[in-house]
Each structure stands twice: as structure tokens, then as C-alpha cells.
GROMACS .gro file of C-alpha atoms in nm:
model
  397
    1UNK     CA    1  -0.231  -0.793   2.760
    2UNK     CA    2  -0.540  -0.780   3.036
    3UNK     CA    3  -0.840  -1.018   3.035
    4UNK     CA    4  -1.062  -0.809   2.928
    5UNK     CA    5  -0.954  -0.740   2.646
    6UNK     CA    6  -0.934  -1.099   2.508
    7UNK     CA    7  -1.240  -1.176   2.579
    8UNK     CA    8  -1.529  -1.107   2.411
    9UNK     CA    9  -1.903  -1.371   2.426
   10UNK     CA   10  -1.846  -1.671   2.572
   11UNK     CA   11  -1.837  -1.872   2.249
   12UNK     CA   12  -1.470  -2.084   2.281
   13UNK     CA   13  -1.338  -1.823   1.989
   14UNK     CA   14  -1.378  -1.507   2.145
   15UNK     CA   15  -1.027  -1.422   2.182
   16UNK     CA   16  -0.859  -1.663   1.998
   17UNK     CA   17  -0.813  -1.356   1.767
   18UNK     CA   18  -0.657  -1.176   1.981
   19UNK     CA   19  -0.392  -1.418   2.057
   20UNK     CA   20  -0.353  -1.481   1.735
   21UNK     CA   21  -0.205  -1.117   1.713
   22UNK     CA   22   0.037  -1.205   1.968
   23UNK     CA   23   0.170  -1.469   1.752
   24UNK     CA   24   0.238  -1.264   1.473
   25UNK     CA   25   0.509  -1.167   1.532
   26UNK     CA   26   0.658  -1.442   1.421
   27UNK     CA   27   0.772  -1.593   1.741
   28UNK     CA   28   0.626  -1.901   1.921
   29UNK     CA   29   0.482  -1.942   2.214
   30UNK     CA   30   0.425  -2.262   2.472
   31UNK     CA   31   0.063  -2.213   2.642
   32UNK     CA   32   0.219  -2.116   2.926
   33UNK     CA   33   0.423  -1.787   2.817
   34UNK     CA   34   0.068  -1.723   2.622
   35UNK     CA   35  -0.109  -1.734   2.989
   36UNK     CA   36   0.170  -1.511   3.154
   37UNK     CA   37   0.147  -1.238   2.870
   38UNK     CA   38  -0.230  -1.247   2.885
   39UNK     CA   39  -0.293  -1.274   3.284
   40UNK     CA   40  -0.573  -1.586   3.124
   41UNK     CA   41  -0.624  -1.908   3.311
   42UNK     CA   42  -0.478  -2.239   3.152
   43UNK     CA   43  -0.825  -2.343   3.017
   44UNK     CA   44  -0.910  -2.027   2.848
   45UNK     CA   45  -0.547  -1.989   2.684
   46UNK     CA   46  -0.642  -2.380   2.564
   47UNK     CA   47  -0.987  -2.311   2.438
   48UNK     CA   48  -0.853  -2.030   2.186
   49UNK     CA   49  -0.547  -2.232   2.112
   50UNK     CA   50  -0.723  -2.515   1.962
   51UNK     CA   51  -0.970  -2.303   1.790
   52UNK     CA   52  -0.646  -2.104   1.596
   53UNK     CA   53  -0.555  -2.492   1.533
   54UNK     CA   54  -0.858  -2.647   1.429
   55UNK     CA   55  -0.796  -2.420   1.106
   56UNK     CA   56  -0.413  -2.329   1.080
   57UNK     CA   57  -0.428  -2.011   1.192
   58UNK     CA   58  -0.197  -2.141   1.432
   59UNK     CA   59   0.041  -2.484   1.409
   60UNK     CA   60   0.324  -2.634   1.645
   61UNK     CA   61   0.656  -2.516   1.594
   62UNK     CA   62   0.903  -2.698   1.428
   63UNK     CA   63   1.136  -2.653   1.766
   64UNK     CA   64   1.012  -2.736   2.071
   65UNK     CA   65   1.152  -2.545   2.436
   66UNK     CA   66   1.255  -2.742   2.701
   67UNK     CA   67   1.326  -2.646   3.031
   68UNK     CA   68   1.436  -2.969   3.164
   69UNK     CA   69   1.161  -3.208   3.192
   70UNK     CA   70   0.966  -3.274   2.938
   71UNK     CA   71   0.990  -3.000   2.638
   72UNK     CA   72   0.634  -2.827   2.579
   73UNK     CA   73   0.537  -2.789   2.286
   74UNK     CA   74   0.569  -2.404   2.135
   75UNK     CA   75   0.350  -2.191   1.873
   76UNK     CA   76   0.332  -1.996   1.583
   77UNK     CA   77   0.167  -1.893   1.387
   78UNK     CA   78   0.079  -2.002   1.000
   79UNK     CA   79   0.168  -1.765   0.762
   80UNK     CA   80   0.038  -1.971   0.517
   81UNK     CA   81  -0.263  -2.084   0.631
   82UNK     CA   82  -0.405  -1.858   0.347
   83UNK     CA   83  -0.287  -1.680   0.083
   84UNK     CA   84  -0.430  -1.289  -0.031
   85UNK     CA   85  -0.452  -1.096  -0.390
   86UNK     CA   86  -0.319  -0.803  -0.416
   87UNK     CA   87  -0.328  -0.531  -0.696
   88UNK     CA   88  -0.152  -0.230  -0.772
   89UNK     CA   89  -0.379   0.011  -1.086
   90UNK     CA   90  -0.154   0.256  -1.210
   91UNK     CA   91  -0.272   0.490  -1.515
   92UNK     CA   92  -0.102   0.251  -1.756
   93UNK     CA   93   0.055  -0.048  -1.569
   94UNK     CA   94  -0.024  -0.249  -1.372
   95UNK     CA   95   0.130  -0.549  -1.088
   96UNK     CA   96  -0.021  -0.830  -0.930
   97UNK     CA   97   0.066  -1.094  -0.676
   98UNK     CA   98  -0.047  -1.374  -0.462
   99UNK     CA   99   0.118  -1.355  -0.119
  100UNK     CA  100   0.094  -1.535   0.228
  101UNK     CA  101   0.037  -1.339   0.550
  102UNK     CA  102   0.362  -1.244   0.604
  103UNK     CA  103   0.318  -1.004   0.260
  104UNK     CA  104   0.593  -1.255   0.070
  105UNK     CA  105   0.546  -1.336  -0.238
  106UNK     CA  106   0.425  -1.643  -0.361
  107UNK     CA  107   0.386  -1.474  -0.753
  108UNK     CA  108   0.370  -1.149  -0.951
  109UNK     CA  109   0.339  -1.005  -1.251
  110UNK     CA  110   0.432  -0.635  -1.422
  111UNK     CA  111   0.238  -0.575  -1.745
  112UNK     CA  112   0.125  -0.275  -1.962
  113UNK     CA  113  -0.306  -0.221  -1.891
  114UNK     CA  114  -0.416   0.148  -1.963
  115UNK     CA  115  -0.637   0.209  -1.637
  116UNK     CA  116  -0.851   0.373  -1.917
  117UNK     CA  117  -0.990   0.104  -2.077
  118UNK     CA  118  -1.260   0.125  -1.814
  119UNK     CA  119  -1.355  -0.139  -1.516
  120UNK     CA  120  -1.501  -0.452  -1.695
  121UNK     CA  121  -1.222  -0.465  -1.977
  122UNK     CA  122  -0.961  -0.403  -1.666
  123UNK     CA  123  -1.132  -0.659  -1.396
  124UNK     CA  124  -1.241  -0.914  -1.625
  125UNK     CA  125  -0.806  -0.896  -1.756
  126UNK     CA  126  -0.691  -0.870  -1.363
  127UNK     CA  127  -0.958  -1.173  -1.247
  128UNK     CA  128  -0.785  -1.422  -1.537
  129UNK     CA  129  -0.468  -1.277  -1.466
  130UNK     CA  130  -0.533  -1.376  -1.055
  131UNK     CA  131  -0.610  -1.759  -1.169
  132UNK     CA  132  -0.327  -1.793  -1.436
  133UNK     CA  133  -0.093  -1.654  -1.053
  134UNK     CA  134  -0.216  -1.897  -0.830
  135UNK     CA  135  -0.144  -2.200  -1.086
  136UNK     CA  136   0.165  -2.057  -1.158
  137UNK     CA  137   0.230  -2.101  -0.703
  138UNK     CA  138   0.000  -2.420  -0.736
  139UNK     CA  139  -0.227  -2.235  -0.533
  140UNK     CA  140  -0.661  -2.258  -0.536
  141UNK     CA  141  -0.929  -1.985  -0.525
  142UNK     CA  142  -1.050  -2.166  -0.199
  143UNK     CA  143  -0.711  -2.052  -0.058
  144UNK     CA  144  -0.734  -1.738  -0.121
  145UNK     CA  145  -0.915  -1.478   0.219
  146UNK     CA  146  -0.896  -1.171   0.100
  147UNK     CA  147  -0.855  -0.890  -0.200
  148UNK     CA  148  -0.651  -0.555  -0.193
  149UNK     CA  149  -0.664  -0.340  -0.512
  150UNK     CA  150  -0.491   0.027  -0.542
  151UNK     CA  151  -0.639   0.198  -0.777
  152UNK     CA  152  -0.510   0.575  -0.977
  153UNK     CA  153  -0.779   0.800  -0.814
  154UNK     CA  154  -0.993   0.928  -0.504
  155UNK     CA  155  -1.154   0.639  -0.364
  156UNK     CA  156  -1.420   0.687  -0.117
  157UNK     CA  157  -1.310   0.391   0.129
  158UNK     CA  158  -1.655   0.343   0.273
  159UNK     CA  159  -1.714   0.177  -0.063
  160UNK     CA  160  -1.409   0.108  -0.235
  161UNK     CA  161  -1.589   0.257  -0.551
  162UNK     CA  162  -1.382   0.567  -0.774
  163UNK     CA  163  -1.590   0.924  -0.753
  164UNK     CA  164  -1.489   1.088  -1.005
  165UNK     CA  165  -1.104   1.029  -1.113
  166UNK     CA  166  -0.995   1.214  -1.336
  167UNK     CA  167  -0.774   0.962  -1.555
  168UNK     CA  168  -0.982   0.708  -1.541
  169UNK     CA  169  -1.299   0.724  -1.731
  170UNK     CA  170  -1.586   0.526  -1.753
  171UNK     CA  171  -1.495   0.397  -1.336
  172UNK     CA  172  -1.681   0.697  -1.202
  173UNK     CA  173  -1.950   0.505  -0.892
  174UNK     CA  174  -1.857   0.130  -1.015
  175UNK     CA  175  -1.926  -0.088  -0.764
  176UNK     CA  176  -1.523  -0.265  -0.750
  177UNK     CA  177  -1.545  -0.486  -0.400
  178UNK     CA  178  -1.874  -0.633  -0.546
  179UNK     CA  179  -1.781  -0.711  -0.893
  180UNK     CA  180  -1.463  -0.842  -0.826
  181UNK     CA  181  -1.587  -1.040  -0.483
  182UNK     CA  182  -1.829  -1.205  -0.730
  183UNK     CA  183  -1.523  -1.337  -0.942
  184UNK     CA  184  -1.304  -1.482  -0.754
  185UNK     CA  185  -1.504  -1.561  -0.495
  186UNK     CA  186  -1.373  -1.334  -0.157
  187UNK     CA  187  -1.354  -1.035   0.026
  188UNK     CA  188  -1.281  -0.711  -0.221
  189UNK     CA  189  -1.100  -0.396  -0.006
  190UNK     CA  190  -0.980  -0.108  -0.273
  191UNK     CA  191  -0.823   0.221  -0.180
  192UNK     CA  192  -0.599   0.502  -0.407
  193UNK     CA  193  -0.287   0.397  -0.515
  194UNK     CA  194  -0.082   0.547  -0.315
  195UNK     CA  195  -0.276   0.522   0.005
  196UNK     CA  196  -0.114   0.143  -0.057
  197UNK     CA  197   0.255   0.221  -0.132
  198UNK     CA  198   0.239   0.410   0.155
  199UNK     CA  199   0.143   0.166   0.349
  200UNK     CA  200   0.400  -0.162   0.171
  201UNK     CA  201   0.686   0.081   0.256
  202UNK     CA  202   0.554   0.153   0.602
  203UNK     CA  203   0.500  -0.256   0.634
  204UNK     CA  204   0.835  -0.315   0.530
  205UNK     CA  205   0.967  -0.137   0.788
  206UNK     CA  206   1.335   0.016   0.678
  207UNK     CA  207   1.237   0.381   0.763
  208UNK     CA  208   1.141   0.284   1.059
  209UNK     CA  209   0.960   0.608   1.128
  210UNK     CA  210   0.584   0.659   1.256
  211UNK     CA  211   0.520   0.941   1.056
  212UNK     CA  212   0.570   0.888   0.688
  213UNK     CA  213   0.480   1.098   0.366
  214UNK     CA  214   0.510   0.902  -0.019
  215UNK     CA  215   0.471   1.090  -0.260
  216UNK     CA  216   0.387   0.978  -0.570
  217UNK     CA  217   0.506   1.110  -0.911
  218UNK     CA  218   0.467   0.915  -1.216
  219UNK     CA  219   0.162   1.031  -1.434
  220UNK     CA  220  -0.052   1.209  -1.176
  221UNK     CA  221   0.092   1.351  -0.840
  222UNK     CA  222  -0.045   1.211  -0.503
  223UNK     CA  223   0.025   1.156  -0.181
  224UNK     CA  224   0.009   0.815   0.142
  225UNK     CA  225   0.003   0.945   0.526
  226UNK     CA  226   0.081   0.780   0.814
  227UNK     CA  227   0.064   0.952   1.115
  228UNK     CA  228   0.106   0.796   1.444
  229UNK     CA  229   0.174   0.428   1.264
  230UNK     CA  230  -0.166   0.447   1.109
  231UNK     CA  231  -0.269   0.501   0.738
  232UNK     CA  232  -0.449   0.838   0.713
  233UNK     CA  233  -0.717   0.876   0.497
  234UNK     CA  234  -0.935   1.161   0.620
  235UNK     CA  235  -1.339   1.188   0.658
  236UNK     CA  236  -1.403   1.016   0.328
  237UNK     CA  237  -1.099   0.857   0.123
  238UNK     CA  238  -0.936   1.197  -0.006
  239UNK     CA  239  -0.611   1.261   0.216
  240UNK     CA  240  -0.335   1.301   0.043
  241UNK     CA  241  -0.452   1.418  -0.235
  242UNK     CA  242  -0.138   1.717  -0.314
  243UNK     CA  243  -0.196   1.678  -0.733
  244UNK     CA  244  -0.433   1.945  -0.772
  245UNK     CA  245  -0.344   2.194  -0.541
  246UNK     CA  246  -0.270   2.468  -0.748
  247UNK     CA  247   0.078   2.624  -0.720
  248UNK     CA  248   0.272   2.935  -0.850
  249UNK     CA  249   0.426   2.848  -1.180
  250UNK     CA  250   0.517   2.966  -1.499
  251UNK     CA  251   0.264   2.743  -1.645
  252UNK     CA  252  -0.023   2.808  -1.439
  253UNK     CA  253  -0.269   2.890  -1.572
  254UNK     CA  254  -0.236   2.483  -1.772
  255UNK     CA  255  -0.613   2.296  -1.727
  256UNK     CA  256  -0.547   2.004  -1.530
  257UNK     CA  257  -0.804   1.665  -1.669
  258UNK     CA  258  -0.943   1.771  -1.348
  259UNK     CA  259  -1.154   2.080  -1.526
  260UNK     CA  260  -0.910   2.302  -1.291
  261UNK     CA  261  -0.629   2.553  -1.399
  262UNK     CA  262  -0.235   2.543  -1.251
  263UNK     CA  263  -0.274   2.242  -1.092
  264UNK     CA  264   0.049   2.050  -0.956
  265UNK     CA  265   0.045   1.748  -1.157
  266UNK     CA  266  -0.043   1.918  -1.504
  267UNK     CA  267   0.210   2.195  -1.433
  268UNK     CA  268   0.456   1.903  -1.282
  269UNK     CA  269   0.354   1.528  -1.332
  270UNK     CA  270   0.477   1.273  -1.569
  271UNK     CA  271   0.222   1.355  -1.878
  272UNK     CA  272   0.231   1.718  -1.829
  273UNK     CA  273   0.666   1.700  -1.871
  274UNK     CA  274   0.612   1.447  -2.103
  275UNK     CA  275   0.366   1.651  -2.332
  276UNK     CA  276   0.607   1.922  -2.324
  277UNK     CA  277   0.976   1.720  -2.406
  278UNK     CA  278   0.718   1.554  -2.752
  279UNK     CA  279   0.618   1.965  -2.821
  280UNK     CA  280   1.002   2.053  -2.818
  281UNK     CA  281   1.066   1.684  -3.083
  282UNK     CA  282   1.117   1.422  -2.849
  283UNK     CA  283   1.026   1.048  -2.938
  284UNK     CA  284   0.795   1.109  -2.562
  285UNK     CA  285   0.452   0.980  -2.458
  286UNK     CA  286   0.465   0.904  -2.081
  287UNK     CA  287   0.696   0.915  -1.780
  288UNK     CA  288   0.924   0.628  -1.845
  289UNK     CA  289   1.042   0.821  -2.164
  290UNK     CA  290   1.172   1.112  -1.941
  291UNK     CA  291   1.364   0.918  -1.706
  292UNK     CA  292   1.478   0.765  -2.055
  293UNK     CA  293   1.572   1.127  -2.132
  294UNK     CA  294   1.733   1.199  -1.804
  295UNK     CA  295   1.996   0.942  -1.798
  296UNK     CA  296   2.022   0.925  -2.098
  297UNK     CA  297   2.172   1.281  -2.015
  298UNK     CA  298   1.949   1.531  -2.202
  299UNK     CA  299   1.958   1.891  -2.033
  300UNK     CA  300   1.662   1.983  -2.099
  301UNK     CA  301   1.490   1.742  -1.973
  302UNK     CA  302   1.703   1.762  -1.675
  303UNK     CA  303   1.623   2.106  -1.648
  304UNK     CA  304   1.237   2.014  -1.665
  305UNK     CA  305   1.260   1.745  -1.447
  306UNK     CA  306   1.437   1.945  -1.149
  307UNK     CA  307   1.212   2.255  -1.213
  308UNK     CA  308   0.882   2.038  -1.150
  309UNK     CA  309   1.094   1.898  -0.809
  310UNK     CA  310   1.117   2.246  -0.760
  311UNK     CA  311   0.703   2.297  -0.802
  312UNK     CA  312   0.601   1.926  -0.557
  313UNK     CA  313   0.944   2.107  -0.301
  314UNK     CA  314   0.639   2.413  -0.280
  315UNK     CA  315   0.395   2.219  -0.235
  316UNK     CA  316   0.549   1.983   0.000
  317UNK     CA  317   0.732   2.306   0.263
  318UNK     CA  318   0.388   2.321   0.333
  319UNK     CA  319   0.326   1.947   0.464
  320UNK     CA  320   0.633   1.975   0.618
  321UNK     CA  321   0.549   2.302   0.824
  322UNK     CA  322   0.140   2.148   0.887
  323UNK     CA  323   0.216   1.796   0.968
  324UNK     CA  324   0.644   1.708   1.045
  325UNK     CA  325   0.658   1.392   0.897
  326UNK     CA  326   1.025   1.230   0.953
  327UNK     CA  327   1.011   1.078   0.618
  328UNK     CA  328   0.918   1.183   0.301
  329UNK     CA  329   0.922   0.858  -0.050
  330UNK     CA  330   0.983   0.943  -0.345
  331UNK     CA  331   0.791   0.672  -0.552
  332UNK     CA  332   0.606   0.651  -0.875
  333UNK     CA  333   0.751   0.650  -1.194
  334UNK     CA  334   0.984   0.983  -1.204
  335UNK     CA  335   1.164   0.826  -0.895
  336UNK     CA  336   1.340   0.691  -1.159
  337UNK     CA  337   1.561   1.011  -1.232
  338UNK     CA  338   1.659   1.034  -0.899
  339UNK     CA  339   1.896   1.336  -0.746
  340UNK     CA  340   1.784   1.465  -1.019
  341UNK     CA  341   1.436   1.530  -0.886
  342UNK     CA  342   1.549   1.494  -0.581
  343UNK     CA  343   1.775   1.872  -0.554
  344UNK     CA  344   1.458   1.997  -0.673
  345UNK     CA  345   1.275   1.898  -0.392
  346UNK     CA  346   1.518   1.960  -0.184
  347UNK     CA  347   1.618   2.270  -0.230
  348UNK     CA  348   1.270   2.407  -0.177
  349UNK     CA  349   1.137   2.270   0.091
  350UNK     CA  350   1.460   2.251   0.299
  351UNK     CA  351   1.438   2.679   0.216
  352UNK     CA  352   1.081   2.721   0.311
  353UNK     CA  353   1.007   2.510   0.531
  354UNK     CA  354   1.048   2.552   0.983
  355UNK     CA  355   1.428   2.491   1.110
  356UNK     CA  356   1.280   2.269   1.329
  357UNK     CA  357   1.046   2.062   1.089
  358UNK     CA  358   1.408   1.995   0.895
  359UNK     CA  359   1.581   1.919   1.160
  360UNK     CA  360   1.604   1.589   1.148
  361UNK     CA  361   1.366   1.524   0.827
  362UNK     CA  362   1.488   1.273   0.512
  363UNK     CA  363   1.382   1.314   0.167
  364UNK     CA  364   1.479   1.007  -0.037
  365UNK     CA  365   1.377   0.763  -0.303
  366UNK     CA  366   1.152   0.405  -0.210
  367UNK     CA  367   1.283   0.172  -0.035
  368UNK     CA  368   1.027  -0.062  -0.239
  369UNK     CA  369   1.020   0.107  -0.579
  370UNK     CA  370   0.694  -0.075  -0.813
  371UNK     CA  371   0.657  -0.275  -0.539
  372UNK     CA  372   0.568  -0.054  -0.285
  373UNK     CA  373   0.159  -0.092  -0.412
  374UNK     CA  374   0.104  -0.410  -0.440
  375UNK     CA  375   0.313  -0.481  -0.114
  376UNK     CA  376   0.004  -0.193   0.088
  377UNK     CA  377  -0.269  -0.388  -0.146
  378UNK     CA  378  -0.189  -0.694   0.045
  379UNK     CA  379  -0.119  -0.624   0.393
  380UNK     CA  380  -0.456  -0.371   0.384
  381UNK     CA  381  -0.626  -0.734   0.313
  382UNK     CA  382  -0.457  -0.922   0.574
  383UNK     CA  383  -0.410  -0.666   0.861
  384UNK     CA  384  -0.869  -0.671   0.782
  385UNK     CA  385  -0.867  -1.015   0.754
  386UNK     CA  386  -0.626  -1.087   1.069
  387UNK     CA  387  -0.806  -0.789   1.339
  388UNK     CA  388  -0.897  -0.942   1.640
  389UNK     CA  389  -1.277  -0.930   1.592
  390UNK     CA  390  -1.241  -1.099   1.219
  391UNK     CA  391  -1.056  -1.387   1.351
  392UNK     CA  392  -1.324  -1.419   1.613
  393UNK     CA  393  -1.616  -1.395   1.374
  394UNK     CA  394  -1.479  -1.601   1.119
  395UNK     CA  395  -1.396  -1.862   1.375
  396UNK     CA  396  -1.755  -1.865   1.503
  397UNK     CA  397  -1.893  -1.859   1.217
   0.00000   0.00000   0.00000
């Protein structure tokens, strides 16, 4: 990193954010090491370290580094300097968490909370639930540097407002960031829940992939896209909304909640499968009931889930040819059906995609499971708050 990359205005805090980025890898470094890494003068590094130390973004490490003379103090990123509130709000369930600045869970909660109750009812509950979690981990609202929220519908990225969400009555255009921010006293970022899941999986780093597709198959269907290590949202934030692609199917005339017919979600989503099984005499209200039947060995449920995998596979085969991901991760409630779902997916993707695109392609169940979305929501806010520009601005305020 060059001097120009770390130099902003003449303020002592200018460039401190870039210095913090170097220390976020978890390794403690001395002033001399930071001087060598950045190419900056020792006095400049000291000024920026002092700015970070004053706000406890950085702290002296427990260990000191000695080369035979006087031990040199090492400095490390203080992941406990602030906390983040994160929420993954699904169609029927919600998962909340308080995390540190490394996205480590300090407290979490999962409850049934239908998004259809409307924005004020759901968000009022969310504020109260966050307060309870803060008490549980002995932290205060004053410690919160930001809030990340994932919603189960299209979200305009720049404003954080839901836009015509099919399964969220009353939420269209609701100012979620402003409403929550006024009550929690912290900045709020909102995005589509599947984007958050993709980000959470990428952050966890277990796949090691720079190009990754995360597909959520629950009540609805959507996908999040990691391209070149970055979350791809598209121009307005609508990238990855595969649930409303029309698919050729014996059920292609079924009406979707979006108003169109033959959408993938209406054919292969968890709500559609539950309704079909219910009509056949099973007690199925949602996608979790479908998975329960599959695990119990119900032949009809297994056949429906495998066919749903094939339907989703038709759409994903086109995405594999177009985007060429290294990994496809399957999440959402129906991922609980395991190999029954994956078998249908793999059957179609490998037969309809180009050999080069599938040569090293891995298709497997999500590694973080139900936690992917809430981890991603925390990461979204952490990356925003700890960007060099944001840190410099906070230190100079």
C-alpha cells in the first residue's frame, strides 16, 4: 500500500481507516512493521495509531514483540470496540443476533414472526427483541455502531426500502432504515435476505470461492451472487431474483403471488409444495412440514421435492452457463431435504450446462445453515462502518 492510498486531508485522523484495514486480519503489528507495510513515515503512522487508540478501534496486544532489546509494543484490531445488531427476517421466521466487529455471535434468538404482520408490528417487535438481546450479553445501545437487516423481498439498495415485495403486504416503500434508526440511535442498512445469506457464506470462507451462487429455497426462491469476492446487487438491487423466472413445467399455468403465471417460486417453492401436499391429504402448512414428510420417508413428498430440484436446476443451468460459478450453495428450509433436493438439482445442471462450466463445479447444502442470513447482515454493516472512509469520518467528527 502506497502513501497516496493512505493519505487524505491534513487531519491526523486522515488515513487511519486504511491503517485499521491492515490490522483487521487479526495479526498484531508493531509501529515498525506498519511503517514497513505502508511506506509511511514513523511519525505519520504514530499519529494514525493514536487516533485509532483514542477510540479503542485498536488496542495494545497482550503479547509484545522483542528482538533482543527493549520489547516493542504490538497493536491489534479491537473487535470488541463496538457491537452490531443483525436481523434476518424471513417469510415466517426471524433470526436476530448481537455480534462483535468480527461477526462473532454474542447473543442470538430465533422465533416465529410472520413478515405479513406488516412493517410497524414486525419492526416494533424487532426493537424490543434487540433490547432483550443487549441485556442478555450485558451491552448497551450506546455500544451499537450499526444495524443490518435482511428482508424476504426486493429491496432498493440505495434507500433500503422494499419495492413491491410479493409476500410482504404493507411493506412497499416503507422507510425501514429511518424507522429503525430513529428508535435504535444507529445507522441501519437493509438488503434482500438472500444477498445477506450469500455474503454470510462468503465471509465464513469455508467454500474458498471467489465466484459463488447462494440459492435459498424456502417459502419463495431467490439467489445471491458473489462475483470476484464482491456481492453483486445489480443497478437497483434486484439481481438474483430467480423466483420469478418463468419455467417450462406441468404446473406452468399456476398463478404466482407476483401476479404472473408459471414462476419458478409458484412451481417449486416451499409454499407451493406444501399446498400441493395439503391438497393430497397431508398436514402441511409450510416448507418445514414438507421437509418433515421427506425425512419421514413419505414417497409423495420425496418425489415432489426431487422434481422441485429439477425445476430449480433448469434455471440454475442457465446461470451456470452465463456466470460460471465455482460453488452453488443451497439454503432455506427445503435444504433440509438434503440429497433428495440436491439429486434433482445436479441431474439437470450437469446435463444442461457446458462441460467447462461444470468441470469443477460444487453443488452442496449451505454450510452456515440458518445462520447465514444473520451473519451476512452483520457483515454488511461491519464492512460499511469499518471502511477506511467511514472510519476517517468518524475519527474526525
